Coordinates of C-alpha atoms in Angstrom, one line a residue:
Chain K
X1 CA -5.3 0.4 19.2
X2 CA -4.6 3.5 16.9
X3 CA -5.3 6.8 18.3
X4 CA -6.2 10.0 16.1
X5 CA -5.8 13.4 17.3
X6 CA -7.0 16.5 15.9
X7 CA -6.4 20.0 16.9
X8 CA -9.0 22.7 16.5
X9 CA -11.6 20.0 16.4
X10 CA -14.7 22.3 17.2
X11 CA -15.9 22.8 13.7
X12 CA -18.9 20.7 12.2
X13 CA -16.9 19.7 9.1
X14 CA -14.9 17.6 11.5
X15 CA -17.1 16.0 14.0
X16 CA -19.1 14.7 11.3
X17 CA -16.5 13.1 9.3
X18 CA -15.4 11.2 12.4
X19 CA -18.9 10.4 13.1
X20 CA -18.8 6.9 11.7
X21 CA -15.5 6.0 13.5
X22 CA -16.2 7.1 17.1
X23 CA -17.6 4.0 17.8
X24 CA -14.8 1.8 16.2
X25 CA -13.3 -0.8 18.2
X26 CA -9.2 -0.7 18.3
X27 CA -9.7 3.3 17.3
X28 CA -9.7 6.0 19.6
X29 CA -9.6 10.2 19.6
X30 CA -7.7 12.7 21.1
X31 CA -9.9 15.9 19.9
X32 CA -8.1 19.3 20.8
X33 CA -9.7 23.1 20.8
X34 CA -12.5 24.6 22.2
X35 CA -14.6 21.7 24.8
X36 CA -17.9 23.6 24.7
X37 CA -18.4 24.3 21.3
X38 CA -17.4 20.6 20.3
X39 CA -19.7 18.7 22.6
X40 CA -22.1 21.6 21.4
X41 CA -21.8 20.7 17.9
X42 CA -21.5 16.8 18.9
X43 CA -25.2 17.0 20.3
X44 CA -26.5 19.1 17.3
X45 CA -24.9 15.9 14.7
X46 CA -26.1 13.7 17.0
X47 CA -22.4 12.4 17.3
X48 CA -22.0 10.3 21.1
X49 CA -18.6 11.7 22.0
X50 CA -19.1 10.5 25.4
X51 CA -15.9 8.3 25.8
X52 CA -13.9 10.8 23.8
X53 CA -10.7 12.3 25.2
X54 CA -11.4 16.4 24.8
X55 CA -8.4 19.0 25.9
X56 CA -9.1 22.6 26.1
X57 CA -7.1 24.7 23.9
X58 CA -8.4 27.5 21.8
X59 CA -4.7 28.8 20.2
X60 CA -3.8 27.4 16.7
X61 CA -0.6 26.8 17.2
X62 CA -0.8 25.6 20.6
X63 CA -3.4 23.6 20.1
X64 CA -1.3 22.3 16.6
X65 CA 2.2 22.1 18.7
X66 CA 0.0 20.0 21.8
X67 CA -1.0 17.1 19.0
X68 CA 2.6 16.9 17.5
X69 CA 4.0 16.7 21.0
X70 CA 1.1 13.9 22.0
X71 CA 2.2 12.0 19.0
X72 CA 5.7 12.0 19.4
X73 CA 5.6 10.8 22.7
X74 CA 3.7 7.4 21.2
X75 CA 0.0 8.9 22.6
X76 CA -0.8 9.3 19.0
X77 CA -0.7 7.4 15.9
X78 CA -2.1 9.2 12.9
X79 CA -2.7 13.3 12.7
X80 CA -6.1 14.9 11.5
X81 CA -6.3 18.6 10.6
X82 CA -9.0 20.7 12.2
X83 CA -10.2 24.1 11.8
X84 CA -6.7 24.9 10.8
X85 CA -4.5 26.4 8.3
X86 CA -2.5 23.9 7.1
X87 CA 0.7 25.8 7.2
X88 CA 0.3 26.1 11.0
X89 CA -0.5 22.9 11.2
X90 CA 2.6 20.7 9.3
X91 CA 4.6 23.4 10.7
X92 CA 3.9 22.2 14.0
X93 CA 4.4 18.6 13.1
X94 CA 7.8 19.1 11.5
X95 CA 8.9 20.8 14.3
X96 CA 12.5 19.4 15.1
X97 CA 12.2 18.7 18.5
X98 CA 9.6 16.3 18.2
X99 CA 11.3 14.2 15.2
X100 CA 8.1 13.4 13.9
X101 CA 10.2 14.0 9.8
X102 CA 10.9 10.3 8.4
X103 CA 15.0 11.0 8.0
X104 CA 16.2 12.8 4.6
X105 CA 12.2 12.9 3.9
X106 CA 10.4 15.9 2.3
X107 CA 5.9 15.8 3.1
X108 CA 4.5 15.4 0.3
X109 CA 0.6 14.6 -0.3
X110 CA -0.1 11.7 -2.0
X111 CA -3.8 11.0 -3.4
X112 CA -5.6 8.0 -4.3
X113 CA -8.7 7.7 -7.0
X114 CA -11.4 5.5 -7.8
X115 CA -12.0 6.2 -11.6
X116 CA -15.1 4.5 -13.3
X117 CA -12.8 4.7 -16.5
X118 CA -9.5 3.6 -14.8
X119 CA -9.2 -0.6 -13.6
X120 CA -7.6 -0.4 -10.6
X121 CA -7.0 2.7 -8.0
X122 CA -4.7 5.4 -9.4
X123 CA -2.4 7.3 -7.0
X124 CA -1.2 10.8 -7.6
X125 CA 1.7 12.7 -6.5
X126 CA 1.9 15.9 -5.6
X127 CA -1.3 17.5 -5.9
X128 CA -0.9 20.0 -3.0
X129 CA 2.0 20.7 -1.3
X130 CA 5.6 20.7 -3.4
X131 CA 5.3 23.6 -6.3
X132 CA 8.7 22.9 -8.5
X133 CA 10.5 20.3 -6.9
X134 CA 14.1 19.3 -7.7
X135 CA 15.3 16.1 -9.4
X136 CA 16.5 15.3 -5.5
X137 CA 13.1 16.0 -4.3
X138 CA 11.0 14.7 -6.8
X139 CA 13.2 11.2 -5.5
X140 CA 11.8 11.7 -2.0
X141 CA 8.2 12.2 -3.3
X142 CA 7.5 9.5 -5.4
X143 CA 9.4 7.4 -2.8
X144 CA 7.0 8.8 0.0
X145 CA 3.7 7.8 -3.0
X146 CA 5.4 4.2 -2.8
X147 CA 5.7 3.6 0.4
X148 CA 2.1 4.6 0.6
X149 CA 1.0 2.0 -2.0
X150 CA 3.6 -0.8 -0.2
X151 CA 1.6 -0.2 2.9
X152 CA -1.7 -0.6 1.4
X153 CA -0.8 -4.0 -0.1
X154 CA 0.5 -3.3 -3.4
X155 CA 4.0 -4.7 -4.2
X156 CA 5.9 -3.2 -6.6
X157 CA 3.4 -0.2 -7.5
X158 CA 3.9 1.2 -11.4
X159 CA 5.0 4.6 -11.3
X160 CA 4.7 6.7 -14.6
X161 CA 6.8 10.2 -14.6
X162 CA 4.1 12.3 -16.6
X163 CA 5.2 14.2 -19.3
X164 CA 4.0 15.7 -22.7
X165 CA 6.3 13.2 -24.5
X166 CA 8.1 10.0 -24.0
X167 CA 11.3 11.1 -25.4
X168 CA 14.1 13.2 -23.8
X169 CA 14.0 16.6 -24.8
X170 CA 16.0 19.4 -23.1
X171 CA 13.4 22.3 -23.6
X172 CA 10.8 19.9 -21.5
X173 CA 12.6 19.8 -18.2
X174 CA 10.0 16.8 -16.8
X175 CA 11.3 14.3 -19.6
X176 CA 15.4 14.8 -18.5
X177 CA 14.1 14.4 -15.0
X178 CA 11.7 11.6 -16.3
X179 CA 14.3 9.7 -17.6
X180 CA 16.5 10.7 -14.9
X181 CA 14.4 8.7 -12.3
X182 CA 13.7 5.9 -14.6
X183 CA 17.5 5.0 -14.3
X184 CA 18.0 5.1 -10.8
X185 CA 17.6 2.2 -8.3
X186 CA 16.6 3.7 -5.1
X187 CA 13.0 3.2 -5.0
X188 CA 12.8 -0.3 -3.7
X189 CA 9.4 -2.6 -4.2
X190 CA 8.3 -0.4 -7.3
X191 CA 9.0 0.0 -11.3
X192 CA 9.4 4.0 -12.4
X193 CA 9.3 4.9 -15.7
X194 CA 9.5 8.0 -17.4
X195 CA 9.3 10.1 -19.9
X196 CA 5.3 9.0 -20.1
X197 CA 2.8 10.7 -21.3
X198 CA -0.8 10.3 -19.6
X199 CA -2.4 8.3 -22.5
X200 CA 0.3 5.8 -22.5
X201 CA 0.9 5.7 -18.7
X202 CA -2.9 4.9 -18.1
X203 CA -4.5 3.4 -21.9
X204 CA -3.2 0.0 -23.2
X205 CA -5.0 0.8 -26.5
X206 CA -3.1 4.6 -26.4
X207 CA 0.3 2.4 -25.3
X208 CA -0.6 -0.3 -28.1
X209 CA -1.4 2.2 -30.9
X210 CA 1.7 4.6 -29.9
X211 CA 3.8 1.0 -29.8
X212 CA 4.9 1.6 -26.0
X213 CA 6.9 -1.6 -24.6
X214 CA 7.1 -0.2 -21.3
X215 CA 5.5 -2.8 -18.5
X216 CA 4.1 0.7 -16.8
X217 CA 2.3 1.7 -20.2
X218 CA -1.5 1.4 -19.5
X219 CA -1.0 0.0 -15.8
X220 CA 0.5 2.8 -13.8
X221 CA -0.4 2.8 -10.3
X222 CA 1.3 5.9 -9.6
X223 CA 0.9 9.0 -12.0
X224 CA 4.2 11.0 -10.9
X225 CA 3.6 14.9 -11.9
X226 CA 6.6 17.3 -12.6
X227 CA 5.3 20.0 -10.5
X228 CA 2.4 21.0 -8.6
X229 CA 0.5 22.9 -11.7
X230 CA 0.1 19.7 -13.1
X231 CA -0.6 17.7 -10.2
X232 CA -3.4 20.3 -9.0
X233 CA -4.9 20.5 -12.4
X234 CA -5.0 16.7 -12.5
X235 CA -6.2 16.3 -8.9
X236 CA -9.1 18.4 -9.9
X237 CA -9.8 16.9 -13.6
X238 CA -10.1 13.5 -12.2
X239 CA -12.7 14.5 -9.3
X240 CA -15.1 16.7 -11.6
X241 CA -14.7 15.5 -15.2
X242 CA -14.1 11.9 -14.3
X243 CA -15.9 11.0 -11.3
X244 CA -13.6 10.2 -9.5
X245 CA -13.6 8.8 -5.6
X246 CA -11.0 10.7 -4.0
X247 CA -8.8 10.0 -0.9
X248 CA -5.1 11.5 0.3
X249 CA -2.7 11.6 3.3
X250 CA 0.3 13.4 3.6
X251 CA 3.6 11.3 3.5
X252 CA 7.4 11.5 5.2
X253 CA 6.4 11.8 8.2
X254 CA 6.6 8.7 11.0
X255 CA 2.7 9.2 11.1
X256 CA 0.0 9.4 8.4
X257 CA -1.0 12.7 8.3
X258 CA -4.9 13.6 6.8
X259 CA -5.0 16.7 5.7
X260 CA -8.1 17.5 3.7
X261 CA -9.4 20.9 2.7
X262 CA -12.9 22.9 3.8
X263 CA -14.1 22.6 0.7
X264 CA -13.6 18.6 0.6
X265 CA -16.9 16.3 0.8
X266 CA -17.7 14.5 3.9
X267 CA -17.0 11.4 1.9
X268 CA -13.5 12.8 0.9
X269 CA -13.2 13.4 4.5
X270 CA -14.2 10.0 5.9
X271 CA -12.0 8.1 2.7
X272 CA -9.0 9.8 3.9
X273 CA -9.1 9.2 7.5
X274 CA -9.9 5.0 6.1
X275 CA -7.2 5.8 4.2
X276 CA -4.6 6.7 6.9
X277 CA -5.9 4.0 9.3
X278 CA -4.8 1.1 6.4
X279 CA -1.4 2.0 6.2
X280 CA 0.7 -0.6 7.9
Chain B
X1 CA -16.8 27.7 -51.5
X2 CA -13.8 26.3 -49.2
X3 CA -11.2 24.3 -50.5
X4 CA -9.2 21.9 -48.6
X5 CA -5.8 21.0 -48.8
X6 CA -3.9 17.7 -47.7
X7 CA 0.0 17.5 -48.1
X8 CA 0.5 13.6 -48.3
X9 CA -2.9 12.4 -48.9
X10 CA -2.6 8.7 -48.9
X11 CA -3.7 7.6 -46.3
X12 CA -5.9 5.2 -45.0
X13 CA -6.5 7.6 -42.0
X14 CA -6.5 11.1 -44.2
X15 CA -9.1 9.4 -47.2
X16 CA -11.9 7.7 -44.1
X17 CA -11.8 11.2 -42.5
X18 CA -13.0 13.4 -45.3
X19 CA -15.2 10.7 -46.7
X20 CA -18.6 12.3 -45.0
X21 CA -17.3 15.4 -47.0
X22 CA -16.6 14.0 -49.7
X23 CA -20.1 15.2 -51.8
X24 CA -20.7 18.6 -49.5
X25 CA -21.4 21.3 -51.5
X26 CA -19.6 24.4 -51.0
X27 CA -16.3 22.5 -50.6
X28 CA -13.4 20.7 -52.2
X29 CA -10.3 19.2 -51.7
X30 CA -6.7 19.3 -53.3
X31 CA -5.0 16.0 -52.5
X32 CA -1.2 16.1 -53.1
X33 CA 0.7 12.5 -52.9
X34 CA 0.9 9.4 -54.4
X35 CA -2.2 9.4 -56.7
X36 CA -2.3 5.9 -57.7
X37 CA -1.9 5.1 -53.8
X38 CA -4.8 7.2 -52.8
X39 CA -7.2 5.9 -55.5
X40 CA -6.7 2.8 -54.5
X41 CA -7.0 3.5 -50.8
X42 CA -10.3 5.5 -52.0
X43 CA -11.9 2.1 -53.9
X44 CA -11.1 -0.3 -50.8
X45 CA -12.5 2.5 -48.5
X46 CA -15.7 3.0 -51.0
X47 CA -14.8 6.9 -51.4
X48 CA -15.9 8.4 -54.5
X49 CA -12.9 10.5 -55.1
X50 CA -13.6 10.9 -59.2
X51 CA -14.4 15.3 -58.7
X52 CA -11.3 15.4 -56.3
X53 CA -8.0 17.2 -57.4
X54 CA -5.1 15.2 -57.4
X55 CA -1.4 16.5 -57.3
X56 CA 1.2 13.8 -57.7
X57 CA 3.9 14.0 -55.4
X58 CA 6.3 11.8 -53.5
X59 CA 8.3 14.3 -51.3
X60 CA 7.2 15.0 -47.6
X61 CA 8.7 18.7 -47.9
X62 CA 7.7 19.9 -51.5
X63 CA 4.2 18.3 -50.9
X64 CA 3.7 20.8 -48.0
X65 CA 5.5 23.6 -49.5
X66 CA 3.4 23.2 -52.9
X67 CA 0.2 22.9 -50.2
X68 CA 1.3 26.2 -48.6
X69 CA 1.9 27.6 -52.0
X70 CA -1.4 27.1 -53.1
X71 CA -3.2 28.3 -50.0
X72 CA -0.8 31.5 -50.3
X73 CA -2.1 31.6 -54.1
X74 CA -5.3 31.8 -52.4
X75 CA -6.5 28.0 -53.8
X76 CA -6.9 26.7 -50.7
X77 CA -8.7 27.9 -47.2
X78 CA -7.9 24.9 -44.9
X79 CA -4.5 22.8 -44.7
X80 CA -4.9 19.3 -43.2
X81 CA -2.1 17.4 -42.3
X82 CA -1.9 14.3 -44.2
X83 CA 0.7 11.3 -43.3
X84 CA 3.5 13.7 -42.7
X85 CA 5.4 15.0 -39.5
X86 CA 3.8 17.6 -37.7
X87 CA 7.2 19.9 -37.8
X88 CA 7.5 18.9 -41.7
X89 CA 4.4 20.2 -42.0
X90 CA 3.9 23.6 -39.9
X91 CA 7.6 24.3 -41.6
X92 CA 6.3 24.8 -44.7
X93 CA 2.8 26.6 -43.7
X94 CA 5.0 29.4 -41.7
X95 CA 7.6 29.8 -44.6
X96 CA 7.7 33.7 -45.0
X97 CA 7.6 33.6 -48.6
X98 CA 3.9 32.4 -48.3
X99 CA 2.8 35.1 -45.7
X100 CA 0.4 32.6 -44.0
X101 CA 1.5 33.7 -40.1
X102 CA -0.7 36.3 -38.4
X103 CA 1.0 39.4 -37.8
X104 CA 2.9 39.5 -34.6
X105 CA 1.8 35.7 -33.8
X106 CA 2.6 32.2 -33.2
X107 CA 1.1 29.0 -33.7
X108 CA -1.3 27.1 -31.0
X109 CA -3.2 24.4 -30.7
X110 CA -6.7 25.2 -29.8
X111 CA -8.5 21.9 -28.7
X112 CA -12.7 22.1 -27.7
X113 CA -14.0 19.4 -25.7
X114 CA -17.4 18.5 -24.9
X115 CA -17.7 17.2 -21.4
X116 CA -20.7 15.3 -20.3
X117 CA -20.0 16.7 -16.4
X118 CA -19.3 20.4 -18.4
X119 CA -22.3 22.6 -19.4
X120 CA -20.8 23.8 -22.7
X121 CA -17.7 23.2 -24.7
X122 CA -14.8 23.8 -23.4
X123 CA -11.4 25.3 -24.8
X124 CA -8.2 24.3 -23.7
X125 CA -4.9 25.9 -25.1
X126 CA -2.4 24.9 -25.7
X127 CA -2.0 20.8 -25.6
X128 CA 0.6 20.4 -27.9
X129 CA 2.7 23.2 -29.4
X130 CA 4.4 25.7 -27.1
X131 CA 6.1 24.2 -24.5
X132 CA 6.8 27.2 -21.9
X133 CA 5.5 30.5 -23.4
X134 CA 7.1 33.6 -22.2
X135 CA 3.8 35.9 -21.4
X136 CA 4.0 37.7 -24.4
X137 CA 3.6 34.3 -25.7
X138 CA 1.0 33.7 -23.8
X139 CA -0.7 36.7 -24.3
X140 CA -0.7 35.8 -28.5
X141 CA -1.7 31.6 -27.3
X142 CA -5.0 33.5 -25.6
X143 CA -5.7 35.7 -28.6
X144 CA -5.8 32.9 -30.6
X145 CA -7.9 30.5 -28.5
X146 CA -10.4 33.9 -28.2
X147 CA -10.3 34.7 -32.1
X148 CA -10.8 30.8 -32.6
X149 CA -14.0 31.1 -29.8
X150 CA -15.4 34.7 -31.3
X151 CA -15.4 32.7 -34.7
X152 CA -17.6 30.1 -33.8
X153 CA -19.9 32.2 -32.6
X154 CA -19.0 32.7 -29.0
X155 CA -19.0 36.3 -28.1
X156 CA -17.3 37.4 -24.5
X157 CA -15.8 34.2 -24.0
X158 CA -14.8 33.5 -20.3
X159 CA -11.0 32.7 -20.3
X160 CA -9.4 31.1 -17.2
X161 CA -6.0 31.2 -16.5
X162 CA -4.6 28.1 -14.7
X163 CA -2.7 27.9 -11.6
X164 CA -2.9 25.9 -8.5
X165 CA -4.5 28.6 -6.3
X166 CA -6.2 32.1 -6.8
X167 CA -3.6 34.1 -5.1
X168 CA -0.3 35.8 -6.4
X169 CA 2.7 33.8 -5.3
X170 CA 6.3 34.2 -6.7
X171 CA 7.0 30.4 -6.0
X172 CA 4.3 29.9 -8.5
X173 CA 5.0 31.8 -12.0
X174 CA 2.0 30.6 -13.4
X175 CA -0.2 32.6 -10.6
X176 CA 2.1 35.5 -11.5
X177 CA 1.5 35.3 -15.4
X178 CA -2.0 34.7 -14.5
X179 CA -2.9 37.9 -12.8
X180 CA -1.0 39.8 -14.9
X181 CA -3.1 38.3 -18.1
X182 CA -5.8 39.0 -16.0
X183 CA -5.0 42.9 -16.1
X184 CA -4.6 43.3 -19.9
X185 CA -6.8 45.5 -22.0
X186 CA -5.5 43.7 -25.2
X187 CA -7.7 40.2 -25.6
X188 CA -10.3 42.4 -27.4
X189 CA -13.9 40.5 -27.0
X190 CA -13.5 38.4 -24.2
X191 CA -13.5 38.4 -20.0
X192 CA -9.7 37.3 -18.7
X193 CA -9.4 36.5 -14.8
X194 CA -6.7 34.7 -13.6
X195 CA -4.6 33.3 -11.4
X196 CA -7.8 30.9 -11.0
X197 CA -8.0 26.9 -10.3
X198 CA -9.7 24.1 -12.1
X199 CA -12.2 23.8 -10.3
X200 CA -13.2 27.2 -9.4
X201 CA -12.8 27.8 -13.5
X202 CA -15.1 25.1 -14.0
X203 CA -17.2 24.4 -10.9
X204 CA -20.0 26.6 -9.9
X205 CA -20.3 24.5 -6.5
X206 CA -16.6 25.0 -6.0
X207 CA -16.3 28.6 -6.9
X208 CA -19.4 29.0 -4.2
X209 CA -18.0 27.2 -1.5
X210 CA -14.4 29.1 -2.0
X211 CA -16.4 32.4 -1.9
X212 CA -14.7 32.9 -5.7
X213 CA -16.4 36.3 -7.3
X214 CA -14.9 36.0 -11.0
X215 CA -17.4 36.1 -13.6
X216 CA -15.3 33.3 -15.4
X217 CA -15.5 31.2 -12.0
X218 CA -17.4 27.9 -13.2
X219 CA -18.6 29.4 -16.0
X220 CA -14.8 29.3 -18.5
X221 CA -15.6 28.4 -21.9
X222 CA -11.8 28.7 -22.5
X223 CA -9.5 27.3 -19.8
X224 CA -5.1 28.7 -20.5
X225 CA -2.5 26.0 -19.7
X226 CA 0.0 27.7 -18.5
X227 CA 2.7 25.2 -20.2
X228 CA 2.6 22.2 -22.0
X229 CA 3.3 19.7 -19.4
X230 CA -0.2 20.9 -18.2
X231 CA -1.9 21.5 -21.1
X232 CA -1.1 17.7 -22.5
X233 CA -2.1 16.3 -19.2
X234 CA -5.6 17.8 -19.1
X235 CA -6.7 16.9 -22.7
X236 CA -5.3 13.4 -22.2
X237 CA -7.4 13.2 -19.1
X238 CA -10.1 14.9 -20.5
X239 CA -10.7 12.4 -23.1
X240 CA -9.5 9.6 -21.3
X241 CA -11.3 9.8 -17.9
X242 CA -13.5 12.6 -18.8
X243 CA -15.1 10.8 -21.9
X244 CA -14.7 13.8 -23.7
X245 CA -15.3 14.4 -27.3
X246 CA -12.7 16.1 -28.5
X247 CA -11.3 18.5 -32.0
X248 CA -8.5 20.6 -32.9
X249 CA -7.4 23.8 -34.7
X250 CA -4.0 25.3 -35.0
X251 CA -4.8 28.8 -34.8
X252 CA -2.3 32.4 -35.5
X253 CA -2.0 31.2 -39.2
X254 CA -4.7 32.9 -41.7
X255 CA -6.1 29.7 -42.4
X256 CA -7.5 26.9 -39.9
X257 CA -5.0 24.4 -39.6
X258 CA -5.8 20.6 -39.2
X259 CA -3.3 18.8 -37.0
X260 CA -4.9 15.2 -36.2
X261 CA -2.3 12.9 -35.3
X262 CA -2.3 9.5 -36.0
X263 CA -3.3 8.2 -32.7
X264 CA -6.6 10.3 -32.9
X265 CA -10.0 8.5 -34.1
X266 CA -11.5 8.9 -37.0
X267 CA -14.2 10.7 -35.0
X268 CA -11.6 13.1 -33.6
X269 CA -10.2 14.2 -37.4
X270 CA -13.7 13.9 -38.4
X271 CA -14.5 16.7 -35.8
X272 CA -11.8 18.9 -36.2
X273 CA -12.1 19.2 -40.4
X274 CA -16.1 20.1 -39.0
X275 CA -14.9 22.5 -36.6
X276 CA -12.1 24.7 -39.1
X277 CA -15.3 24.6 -41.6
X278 CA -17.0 26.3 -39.3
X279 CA -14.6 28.9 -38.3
X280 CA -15.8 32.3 -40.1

């Protein structure tokens, strides 16, 4: 049995993209915020929240401090974001006291496509949360993207570290720290490589034509970005210029943590929720 | 009449690209290089090269500088890079001696794409020269990209520039440079907003849901990297997931600039010669 909870749940946007899981066997819901107005909007959807566990609480961050505490005393499995600003909300999960932080982890999100023009899912890391990470953090997020692809069944994931060129050159930080990752063994069941540029990371015939040896040239699983101007830009190139299926959760914590925005789809919504509920 | 010059003409690559232009009228070409090579490249290809100038000469640099030369002597309106290094190359063409650099400017690569999921071409700049401008830099990489739009016809154009979010934060240079682009009175004949998103450039729907009020919001026929590492990203994904068509100019000199590499199609340097033609 996995349990979701969700603070600030009274907000259409949410009660339908849980619509099609309410009724899931082994799944349950702890939805927290304002009673009335959920059931209210429940009835209105046409959503049976009948066997649903509601608790009142109308105050952000109490209602975003209640679900961390839930979880971290093992009533909870995975987090959903409500009708919630999502610095209040991861700042209530990372709160010390409940321990909810994997140890010497950073959050990071960590989003997975469906790309008619891509052969297999592509996973990309960090569209949303870190802006200019370190060479110590950008460790802890692409180990946060593989532990998400380990969970969801693929050993040793390909990680490309993106950048304009595959050779090291010192006025383009993200190839030092490119190659800087490629050399270290602390990632565990995946292969990073970097400097790689996004034709070669993710076209053989690019990789071929450019004579790339790398085993990560037109196979990446995971497109590493330097910083979050280039993960964001990407994020949103792959959804509207290449049809892309999108889906993410938030990594390094204990808990998968779904954390989509108001303007995602319902179907972005309900992918991400699947998404979380996969992870081992 | 517009003459085009190539600086290490033979090529396989350089002769197939300028076949369909072979018999224009209006137009010629100087071809510097190994003449017997090219003629024979030219009778294997079936390219009737018998009007076409032909300069022997075996040298990388002195076929460029005599290129530049010529161009400066005013024999020559285009430069297309033949089989030569791009530095080798843009070396000679910005030699003061030859006066080709624009006052006060810099070099950029301006690249247009057309985007089935986009309603009209789109710019991006810059994908492959300057790797972080300083915003004066920027400010001359956006001029170009506008004077390259305004000559092809596209008065006003809408210039986006790119950062993860719409809102000023000093974590995030780019949204800093952005909305200080954005209050400039020096781009002439076209609309610059920014800090802005892709998607709210680029997506009306997006830019509706986010409550965006920019004129350029989903409308940008020019969208502003704010580095390289970004710039290169997007084209690559553009083209790759997008299925984007694609050409190139390097704009700031006084002459239109063709940089194809050798990776490109012939339907990319087939584009971009089409596109400096038709640059006023």
């Amino acid at each position: 049995m996995k349990t979701v909870v969700i603070p600030m749940c009274h907000s259409n946007n949410v009660i339908e993209s849980i619509s099609s899981f309410i009724d899931r066997d082994n799944l349950s819901f702890i939805l927290i915020g304002d009673v009335e107005e959920t059931k209210k909007i429940a009835v209105n959807s046409g959503v049976n929240i009948d066997g649903v566990n509601l608790i009142e609480e109308l105050n952000e961050v109490k209602a975003c401090t209640l679900a961390a505490k839930l979880i971290s005393e093992g009533k909870g499995d995975i987090a959903m974001k409500g009708l919630v600003h999502t610095s209040i909300f991861l700042k209530a999960l990372l709160r010390k006291e409940f321990g909810l932080l994997e140890d010497k982890s950073l959050v990071s999100l960590v989003s997975r496509f469906i790309i008619p023009n891509y052969h297999k899912p592509l996973f990309l890391t960090d569209a949303g949360i870190n802006i200019s990470p370190t060479l110590d953090q950008k460790i802890k997020i692409i180990k946060n993207a593989i532990f998400v692809a380990n969970s969801l069944g693929i050993h040793e994931p390909k990680v490309a570290c993106l950048s304009p060129i595959e050779v090291v050159n010192h006025k383009i930080p993200s190839t030092e720290d490119g190659f800087a990752l490629s050399q270290m063994s602390v990632f565990g069941d995946a292969i990073v490589d970097g400097p790689l540029s996004f034709d070669i990371s993710l076209s053989k015939e690019a990789a071929r034509i450019k004579g790339a040896t790398s085993v990560v040239a037109g196979d990446a699983d995971i497109l590493f970005a330097p910083n979050l101007d280039v993960g964001n830009a990407l994020y949103k190139s792959f959804t509207l210029f290449g049809n892309a299926k999108v889906a993410g959760v938030v990594a390094g914590l204990k808990i998968p943590v779904v954390l989509t925005s108001r303007a995602d789809s319902k179907e972005v919504k309900v992918d991400s929720l699947e998404l979380a509920l996969n992870m081992k």
